[in-house]
């Protein structure tokens, strides 16, 4: 397996634009997590899904953020409208339900100017 | 909720020396304590973990110790090598779904 695949690797966008980040989890994993990493706040869990169903979205900072998982092999994190303070590295991770080892993707570095 | 503190934020050692990174946690219900290594431009990768029913775990040059009474756990790397240079994160919680991460330690191993 190629591991967790995220796209794009880098995204630069203007304030106010919509941004969509994509993630393909490892085949067979049924839990998927979206994290945000910044220097100030470290790694923060935004939302996680189990069997494509959002279980906990308490980490989503605002209504501008939304996440979907239409099927077991694809998830998106959308920011609309984007703001400069959203600039961060966004990671997707997947694991078996109840599993403790989660595998992270390489992240998407988002810059909002 | 859980709160995890990690020290030091940066650590510089000479190749061959040992490195120790320490974390404290606040929630006595936490029972899972993993350590992740993050190399530049990559996502975090699990390197070792420990559960609350174990006091110490070792894997080659890496070991983790846990003191449940004091609510702290540590990562020990012996015989450090330049390829150990990375950012290391501790975490605590009740499984991956409930992990809270520390703020990270940047380890630099000089040849």
PDB file of C-alpha atoms in Angstrom:
ATOM      1  CA  UNK A   1       0.000   0.000   0.000  1.00  0.00           C
ATOM      2  CA  UNK A   2       1.237   3.510  -0.768  1.00  0.00           C
ATOM      3  CA  UNK A   3       0.195   4.779   2.623  1.00  0.00           C
ATOM      4  CA  UNK A   4      -2.086   7.706   3.307  1.00  0.00           C
ATOM      5  CA  UNK A   5      -2.125   9.994   0.297  1.00  0.00           C
ATOM      6  CA  UNK A   6      -2.863  13.688   0.597  1.00  0.00           C
ATOM      7  CA  UNK A   7      -3.227  16.290  -2.105  1.00  0.00           C
ATOM      8  CA  UNK A   8      -2.144  18.851  -2.854  1.00  0.00           C
ATOM      9  CA  UNK A   9       1.197  18.931  -1.015  1.00  0.00           C
ATOM     10  CA  UNK A  10       1.249  22.702  -1.108  1.00  0.00           C
ATOM     11  CA  UNK A  11      -1.541  25.201  -1.586  1.00  0.00           C
ATOM     12  CA  UNK A  12      -1.272  28.962  -1.757  1.00  0.00           C
ATOM     13  CA  UNK A  13      -4.513  30.847  -1.965  1.00  0.00           C
ATOM     14  CA  UNK A  14      -5.873  34.313  -1.451  1.00  0.00           C
ATOM     15  CA  UNK A  15      -7.956  35.246   1.529  1.00  0.00           C
ATOM     16  CA  UNK A  16     -11.622  34.614   0.877  1.00  0.00           C
ATOM     17  CA  UNK A  17     -11.091  31.768  -1.553  1.00  0.00           C
ATOM     18  CA  UNK A  18     -12.374  28.254  -1.038  1.00  0.00           C
ATOM     19  CA  UNK A  19      -9.767  25.603  -0.314  1.00  0.00           C
ATOM     20  CA  UNK A  20     -10.284  21.846  -0.562  1.00  0.00           C
ATOM     21  CA  UNK A  21      -7.799  19.383   0.841  1.00  0.00           C
ATOM     22  CA  UNK A  22      -8.013  15.720  -0.102  1.00  0.00           C
ATOM     23  CA  UNK A  23      -7.087  12.471   1.575  1.00  0.00           C
ATOM     24  CA  UNK A  24      -7.026   8.830   0.576  1.00  0.00           C
ATOM     25  CA  UNK A  25      -6.655   6.550   3.613  1.00  0.00           C
ATOM     26  CA  UNK A  26      -4.906   3.214   3.666  1.00  0.00           C
ATOM     27  CA  UNK A  27      -7.085   0.521   2.156  1.00  0.00           C
ATOM     28  CA  UNK A  28      -8.925  -1.416   4.838  1.00  0.00           C
ATOM     29  CA  UNK A  29      -8.632   1.281   7.483  1.00  0.00           C
ATOM     30  CA  UNK A  30     -11.996   2.434   8.730  1.00  0.00           C
ATOM     31  CA  UNK A  31     -11.040   5.417  10.874  1.00  0.00           C
ATOM     32  CA  UNK A  32      -9.818   8.683   9.391  1.00  0.00           C
ATOM     33  CA  UNK A  33      -8.548  11.760  11.163  1.00  0.00           C
ATOM     34  CA  UNK A  34      -7.836  15.342  10.114  1.00  0.00           C
ATOM     35  CA  UNK A  35      -5.194  17.257  12.081  1.00  0.00           C
ATOM     36  CA  UNK A  36      -3.867  20.791  11.849  1.00  0.00           C
ATOM     37  CA  UNK A  37      -0.280  21.587  12.819  1.00  0.00           C
ATOM     38  CA  UNK A  38       0.997  25.057  13.662  1.00  0.00           C
ATOM     39  CA  UNK A  39       3.988  26.325  15.576  1.00  0.00           C
ATOM     40  CA  UNK A  40       1.777  27.962  18.156  1.00  0.00           C
ATOM     41  CA  UNK A  41      -0.716  25.174  18.815  1.00  0.00           C
ATOM     42  CA  UNK A  42       1.096  22.027  17.721  1.00  0.00           C
ATOM     43  CA  UNK A  43      -0.984  19.110  16.439  1.00  0.00           C
ATOM     44  CA  UNK A  44      -4.709  19.600  16.879  1.00  0.00           C
ATOM     45  CA  UNK A  45      -7.380  17.052  16.019  1.00  0.00           C
ATOM     46  CA  UNK A  46     -10.033  18.691  13.891  1.00  0.00           C
ATOM     47  CA  UNK A  47     -12.405  15.822  13.156  1.00  0.00           C
ATOM     48  CA  UNK A  48     -12.457  12.070  12.846  1.00  0.00           C
ATOM     49  CA  UNK A  49     -14.620   9.578  11.002  1.00  0.00           C
ATOM     50  CA  UNK A  50     -15.396   5.958  11.666  1.00  0.00           C
ATOM     51  CA  UNK A  51     -16.859   3.931   8.800  1.00  0.00           C
ATOM     52  CA  UNK A  52     -17.333   7.206   6.879  1.00  0.00           C
ATOM     53  CA  UNK A  53     -19.439   8.725   9.677  1.00  0.00           C
ATOM     54  CA  UNK A  54     -18.178  11.836  11.523  1.00  0.00           C
ATOM     55  CA  UNK A  55     -17.775  10.876  15.165  1.00  0.00           C
ATOM     56  CA  UNK A  56     -16.218  13.942  16.745  1.00  0.00           C
ATOM     57  CA  UNK A  57     -15.941  17.336  15.069  1.00  0.00           C
ATOM     58  CA  UNK A  58     -15.423  19.331  18.256  1.00  0.00           C
ATOM     59  CA  UNK A  59     -11.986  20.381  17.036  1.00  0.00           C
ATOM     60  CA  UNK A  60     -13.264  22.098  13.918  1.00  0.00           C
ATOM     61  CA  UNK A  61     -12.484  25.733  14.617  1.00  0.00           C
ATOM     62  CA  UNK A  62     -15.373  27.450  12.882  1.00  0.00           C
ATOM     63  CA  UNK A  63     -18.254  26.968  10.520  1.00  0.00           C
ATOM     64  CA  UNK A  64     -15.879  27.900   7.735  1.00  0.00           C
ATOM     65  CA  UNK A  65     -14.415  24.419   8.084  1.00  0.00           C
ATOM     66  CA  UNK A  66     -16.246  21.350   6.871  1.00  0.00           C
ATOM     67  CA  UNK A  67     -15.211  17.759   6.223  1.00  0.00           C
ATOM     68  CA  UNK A  68     -16.785  14.905   4.332  1.00  0.00           C
ATOM     69  CA  UNK A  69     -16.093  11.269   3.743  1.00  0.00           C
ATOM     70  CA  UNK A  70     -18.330  10.099   0.918  1.00  0.00           C
ATOM     71  CA  UNK A  71     -16.756   6.636   0.830  1.00  0.00           C
ATOM     72  CA  UNK A  72     -14.125   4.535   2.533  1.00  0.00           C
ATOM     73  CA  UNK A  73     -11.339   5.653   0.234  1.00  0.00           C
ATOM     74  CA  UNK A  74     -11.747   9.413   0.115  1.00  0.00           C
ATOM     75  CA  UNK A  75     -12.175  12.394   2.407  1.00  0.00           C
ATOM     76  CA  UNK A  76     -12.093  16.151   1.970  1.00  0.00           C
ATOM     77  CA  UNK A  77     -11.510  19.071   4.290  1.00  0.00           C
ATOM     78  CA  UNK A  78     -12.899  22.318   2.980  1.00  0.00           C
ATOM     79  CA  UNK A  79     -12.315  25.863   4.181  1.00  0.00           C
ATOM     80  CA  UNK A  80     -14.667  28.512   2.853  1.00  0.00           C
ATOM     81  CA  UNK A  81     -13.854  31.357   3.008  1.00  0.00           C
ATOM     82  CA  UNK A  82     -10.181  30.962   3.861  1.00  0.00           C
ATOM     83  CA  UNK A  83      -8.339  33.390   6.134  1.00  0.00           C
ATOM     84  CA  UNK A  84      -4.613  34.017   6.737  1.00  0.00           C
ATOM     85  CA  UNK A  85      -4.872  32.430  10.216  1.00  0.00           C
ATOM     86  CA  UNK A  86      -5.825  29.159   8.549  1.00  0.00           C
ATOM     87  CA  UNK A  87      -2.258  28.880   7.266  1.00  0.00           C
ATOM     88  CA  UNK A  88      -0.881  25.612   8.652  1.00  0.00           C
ATOM     89  CA  UNK A  89       0.046  22.076   7.693  1.00  0.00           C
ATOM     90  CA  UNK A  90      -2.994  19.828   7.543  1.00  0.00           C
ATOM     91  CA  UNK A  91      -2.501  16.117   8.096  1.00  0.00           C
ATOM     92  CA  UNK A  92      -4.759  13.202   7.427  1.00  0.00           C
ATOM     93  CA  UNK A  93      -4.263   9.921   9.296  1.00  0.00           C
ATOM     94  CA  UNK A  94      -5.985   6.549   9.187  1.00  0.00           C
ATOM     95  CA  UNK A  95      -6.175   3.498  11.402  1.00  0.00           C
ATOM     96  CA  UNK A  96      -8.206   0.402  12.075  1.00  0.00           C
ATOM     97  CA  UNK A  97     -11.092   1.044  14.451  1.00  0.00           C
ATOM     98  CA  UNK A  98      -9.727   0.450  17.915  1.00  0.00           C
ATOM     99  CA  UNK A  99      -6.211   0.397  16.524  1.00  0.00           C
ATOM    100  CA  UNK A 100      -3.589   2.498  18.143  1.00  0.00           C
ATOM    101  CA  UNK A 101      -1.054   2.890  15.389  1.00  0.00           C
ATOM    102  CA  UNK A 102      -2.252   5.562  13.049  1.00  0.00           C
ATOM    103  CA  UNK A 103      -0.500   6.284   9.785  1.00  0.00           C
ATOM    104  CA  UNK A 104      -0.146   9.893   8.746  1.00  0.00           C
ATOM    105  CA  UNK A 105      -0.015  11.315   5.275  1.00  0.00           C
ATOM    106  CA  UNK A 106       2.707  13.740   4.266  1.00  0.00           C
ATOM    107  CA  UNK A 107       0.462  16.714   4.862  1.00  0.00           C
ATOM    108  CA  UNK A 108      -0.756  19.702   2.894  1.00  0.00           C
ATOM    109  CA  UNK A 109       0.976  22.983   3.603  1.00  0.00           C
ATOM    110  CA  UNK A 110      -1.647  25.691   3.240  1.00  0.00           C
ATOM    111  CA  UNK A 111      -0.713  29.335   2.925  1.00  0.00           C
ATOM    112  CA  UNK A 112      -3.477  31.922   2.815  1.00  0.00           C
ATOM    113  CA  UNK A 113      -2.294  35.366   1.748  1.00  0.00           C
TER     114      UNK A 113
ATOM    115  CA  UNK B   1      -9.702  17.319  29.406  1.00  0.00           C
ATOM    116  CA  UNK B   2      -6.215  15.987  28.930  1.00  0.00           C
ATOM    117  CA  UNK B   3      -3.256  18.366  28.897  1.00  0.00           C
ATOM    118  CA  UNK B   4       0.209  17.221  27.817  1.00  0.00           C
ATOM    119  CA  UNK B   5       3.396  19.180  28.446  1.00  0.00           C
ATOM    120  CA  UNK B   6       6.664  18.279  26.747  1.00  0.00           C
ATOM    121  CA  UNK B   7      10.235  19.333  27.534  1.00  0.00           C
ATOM    122  CA  UNK B   8      12.653  20.413  26.272  1.00  0.00           C
ATOM    123  CA  UNK B   9      11.488  22.183  23.145  1.00  0.00           C
ATOM    124  CA  UNK B  10      14.939  21.768  21.586  1.00  0.00           C
ATOM    125  CA  UNK B  11      17.724  19.347  22.379  1.00  0.00           C
ATOM    126  CA  UNK B  12      21.196  19.255  20.872  1.00  0.00           C
ATOM    127  CA  UNK B  13      23.491  16.275  21.459  1.00  0.00           C
ATOM    128  CA  UNK B  14      26.658  14.859  20.022  1.00  0.00           C
ATOM    129  CA  UNK B  15      26.503  11.648  18.037  1.00  0.00           C
ATOM    130  CA  UNK B  16      26.750   8.710  20.385  1.00  0.00           C
ATOM    131  CA  UNK B  17      25.294  10.547  23.372  1.00  0.00           C
ATOM    132  CA  UNK B  18      21.928   9.747  24.911  1.00  0.00           C
ATOM    133  CA  UNK B  19      18.857  11.948  24.575  1.00  0.00           C
ATOM    134  CA  UNK B  20      15.928  12.139  26.964  1.00  0.00           C
ATOM    135  CA  UNK B  21      12.606  13.839  26.316  1.00  0.00           C
ATOM    136  CA  UNK B  22      10.033  14.171  29.071  1.00  0.00           C
ATOM    137  CA  UNK B  23       6.270  14.595  29.073  1.00  0.00           C
ATOM    138  CA  UNK B  24       3.686  15.080  31.772  1.00  0.00           C
ATOM    139  CA  UNK B  25      -0.043  14.520  31.472  1.00  0.00           C
ATOM    140  CA  UNK B  26      -2.993  15.571  33.563  1.00  0.00           C
ATOM    141  CA  UNK B  27      -5.757  12.992  33.088  1.00  0.00           C
ATOM    142  CA  UNK B  28      -5.276   9.928  35.265  1.00  0.00           C
ATOM    143  CA  UNK B  29      -7.674   8.042  32.978  1.00  0.00           C
ATOM    144  CA  UNK B  30      -5.199   8.165  30.082  1.00  0.00           C
ATOM    145  CA  UNK B  31      -3.819   4.720  29.390  1.00  0.00           C
ATOM    146  CA  UNK B  32      -1.994   4.985  26.084  1.00  0.00           C
ATOM    147  CA  UNK B  33       1.246   6.922  25.544  1.00  0.00           C
ATOM    148  CA  UNK B  34       2.784   6.898  22.067  1.00  0.00           C
ATOM    149  CA  UNK B  35       5.811   8.723  20.741  1.00  0.00           C
ATOM    150  CA  UNK B  36       5.989  10.022  17.183  1.00  0.00           C
ATOM    151  CA  UNK B  37       8.960  11.111  15.089  1.00  0.00           C
ATOM    152  CA  UNK B  38       8.436  13.741  12.433  1.00  0.00           C
ATOM    153  CA  UNK B  39      11.081  14.341   9.819  1.00  0.00           C
ATOM    154  CA  UNK B  40      11.169  17.460   7.703  1.00  0.00           C
ATOM    155  CA  UNK B  41       8.377  17.522   5.159  1.00  0.00           C
ATOM    156  CA  UNK B  42       6.791  14.332   6.414  1.00  0.00           C
ATOM    157  CA  UNK B  43       3.961  13.310   8.641  1.00  0.00           C
ATOM    158  CA  UNK B  44       4.506  11.999  12.177  1.00  0.00           C
ATOM    159  CA  UNK B  45       5.457   8.344  12.428  1.00  0.00           C
ATOM    160  CA  UNK B  46       4.909   6.122  15.459  1.00  0.00           C
ATOM    161  CA  UNK B  47       8.221   4.936  16.886  1.00  0.00           C
ATOM    162  CA  UNK B  48       7.225   3.395  20.209  1.00  0.00           C
ATOM    163  CA  UNK B  49       4.275   3.331  22.561  1.00  0.00           C
ATOM    164  CA  UNK B  50       3.436   2.153  26.057  1.00  0.00           C
ATOM    165  CA  UNK B  51       0.262   1.313  27.901  1.00  0.00           C
ATOM    166  CA  UNK B  52      -0.466   2.119  31.500  1.00  0.00           C
ATOM    167  CA  UNK B  53      -0.068  -1.451  32.673  1.00  0.00           C
ATOM    168  CA  UNK B  54       3.606  -1.386  31.728  1.00  0.00           C
ATOM    169  CA  UNK B  55       6.365   0.681  33.313  1.00  0.00           C
ATOM    170  CA  UNK B  56       8.994   0.437  30.619  1.00  0.00           C
ATOM    171  CA  UNK B  57       9.317  -0.687  27.041  1.00  0.00           C
ATOM    172  CA  UNK B  58      12.405  -0.946  24.890  1.00  0.00           C
ATOM    173  CA  UNK B  59      13.002  -1.315  21.181  1.00  0.00           C
ATOM    174  CA  UNK B  60      16.665  -1.377  20.195  1.00  0.00           C
ATOM    175  CA  UNK B  61      18.060   2.104  20.947  1.00  0.00           C
ATOM    176  CA  UNK B  62      14.715   3.546  21.979  1.00  0.00           C
ATOM    177  CA  UNK B  63      12.998   3.106  25.328  1.00  0.00           C
ATOM    178  CA  UNK B  64       9.997   4.657  27.008  1.00  0.00           C
ATOM    179  CA  UNK B  65       9.318   4.790  30.733  1.00  0.00           C
ATOM    180  CA  UNK B  66       6.025   5.573  32.440  1.00  0.00           C
ATOM    181  CA  UNK B  67       5.372   6.738  35.975  1.00  0.00           C
ATOM    182  CA  UNK B  68       1.611   6.663  36.476  1.00  0.00           C
ATOM    183  CA  UNK B  69       1.766   8.020  40.000  1.00  0.00           C
ATOM    184  CA  UNK B  70       3.631  11.119  38.919  1.00  0.00           C
ATOM    185  CA  UNK B  71       1.832  11.240  35.569  1.00  0.00           C
ATOM    186  CA  UNK B  72       4.956  11.499  33.493  1.00  0.00           C
ATOM    187  CA  UNK B  73       6.611   9.478  30.773  1.00  0.00           C
ATOM    188  CA  UNK B  74       9.911   9.791  28.974  1.00  0.00           C
ATOM    189  CA  UNK B  75      11.584   8.824  25.733  1.00  0.00           C
ATOM    190  CA  UNK B  76      15.182   7.661  25.894  1.00  0.00           C
ATOM    191  CA  UNK B  77      17.364   7.371  22.809  1.00  0.00           C
ATOM    192  CA  UNK B  78      20.796   5.833  23.308  1.00  0.00           C
ATOM    193  CA  UNK B  79      23.786   5.989  20.982  1.00  0.00           C
ATOM    194  CA  UNK B  80      22.217   8.768  18.991  1.00  0.00           C
ATOM    195  CA  UNK B  81      22.916   9.035  15.280  1.00  0.00           C
ATOM    196  CA  UNK B  82      22.507  11.974  12.888  1.00  0.00           C
ATOM    197  CA  UNK B  83      19.463  10.279  11.357  1.00  0.00           C
ATOM    198  CA  UNK B  84      17.748  10.559  14.745  1.00  0.00           C
ATOM    199  CA  UNK B  85      17.534  14.322  14.129  1.00  0.00           C
ATOM    200  CA  UNK B  86      13.832  15.169  13.883  1.00  0.00           C
ATOM    201  CA  UNK B  87      10.934  16.547  15.889  1.00  0.00           C
ATOM    202  CA  UNK B  88       9.581  14.128  18.484  1.00  0.00           C
ATOM    203  CA  UNK B  89       6.041  14.297  19.854  1.00  0.00           C
ATOM    204  CA  UNK B  90       4.618  12.586  22.878  1.00  0.00           C
ATOM    205  CA  UNK B  91       0.896  12.012  23.258  1.00  0.00           C
ATOM    206  CA  UNK B  92      -1.483  10.734  25.909  1.00  0.00           C
ATOM    207  CA  UNK B  93      -5.029   9.475  25.841  1.00  0.00           C
ATOM    208  CA  UNK B  94      -7.344   6.508  25.727  1.00  0.00           C
ATOM    209  CA  UNK B  95      -6.453   5.252  22.288  1.00  0.00           C
ATOM    210  CA  UNK B  96      -5.674   7.069  19.074  1.00  0.00           C
ATOM    211  CA  UNK B  97      -9.166   8.512  18.872  1.00  0.00           C
ATOM    212  CA  UNK B  98      -8.605  10.437  22.083  1.00  0.00           C
ATOM    213  CA  UNK B  99      -4.944  11.448  21.875  1.00  0.00           C
ATOM    214  CA  UNK B 100      -3.636  14.836  22.964  1.00  0.00           C
ATOM    215  CA  UNK B 101      -0.196  15.668  21.612  1.00  0.00           C
ATOM    216  CA  UNK B 102       2.675  17.507  23.253  1.00  0.00           C
ATOM    217  CA  UNK B 103       4.202  20.536  21.580  1.00  0.00           C
ATOM    218  CA  UNK B 104       7.214  18.658  20.238  1.00  0.00           C
ATOM    219  CA  UNK B 105      10.967  18.482  20.831  1.00  0.00           C
ATOM    220  CA  UNK B 106      13.382  19.304  18.064  1.00  0.00           C
ATOM    221  CA  UNK B 107      16.333  16.933  18.425  1.00  0.00           C
ATOM    222  CA  UNK B 108      19.576  17.753  16.656  1.00  0.00           C
ATOM    223  CA  UNK B 109      22.336  15.162  16.632  1.00  0.00           C
ATOM    224  CA  UNK B 110      25.666  16.555  15.542  1.00  0.00           C
ATOM    225  CA  UNK B 111      28.284  14.285  13.975  1.00  0.00           C
TER     226      UNK B 111
END
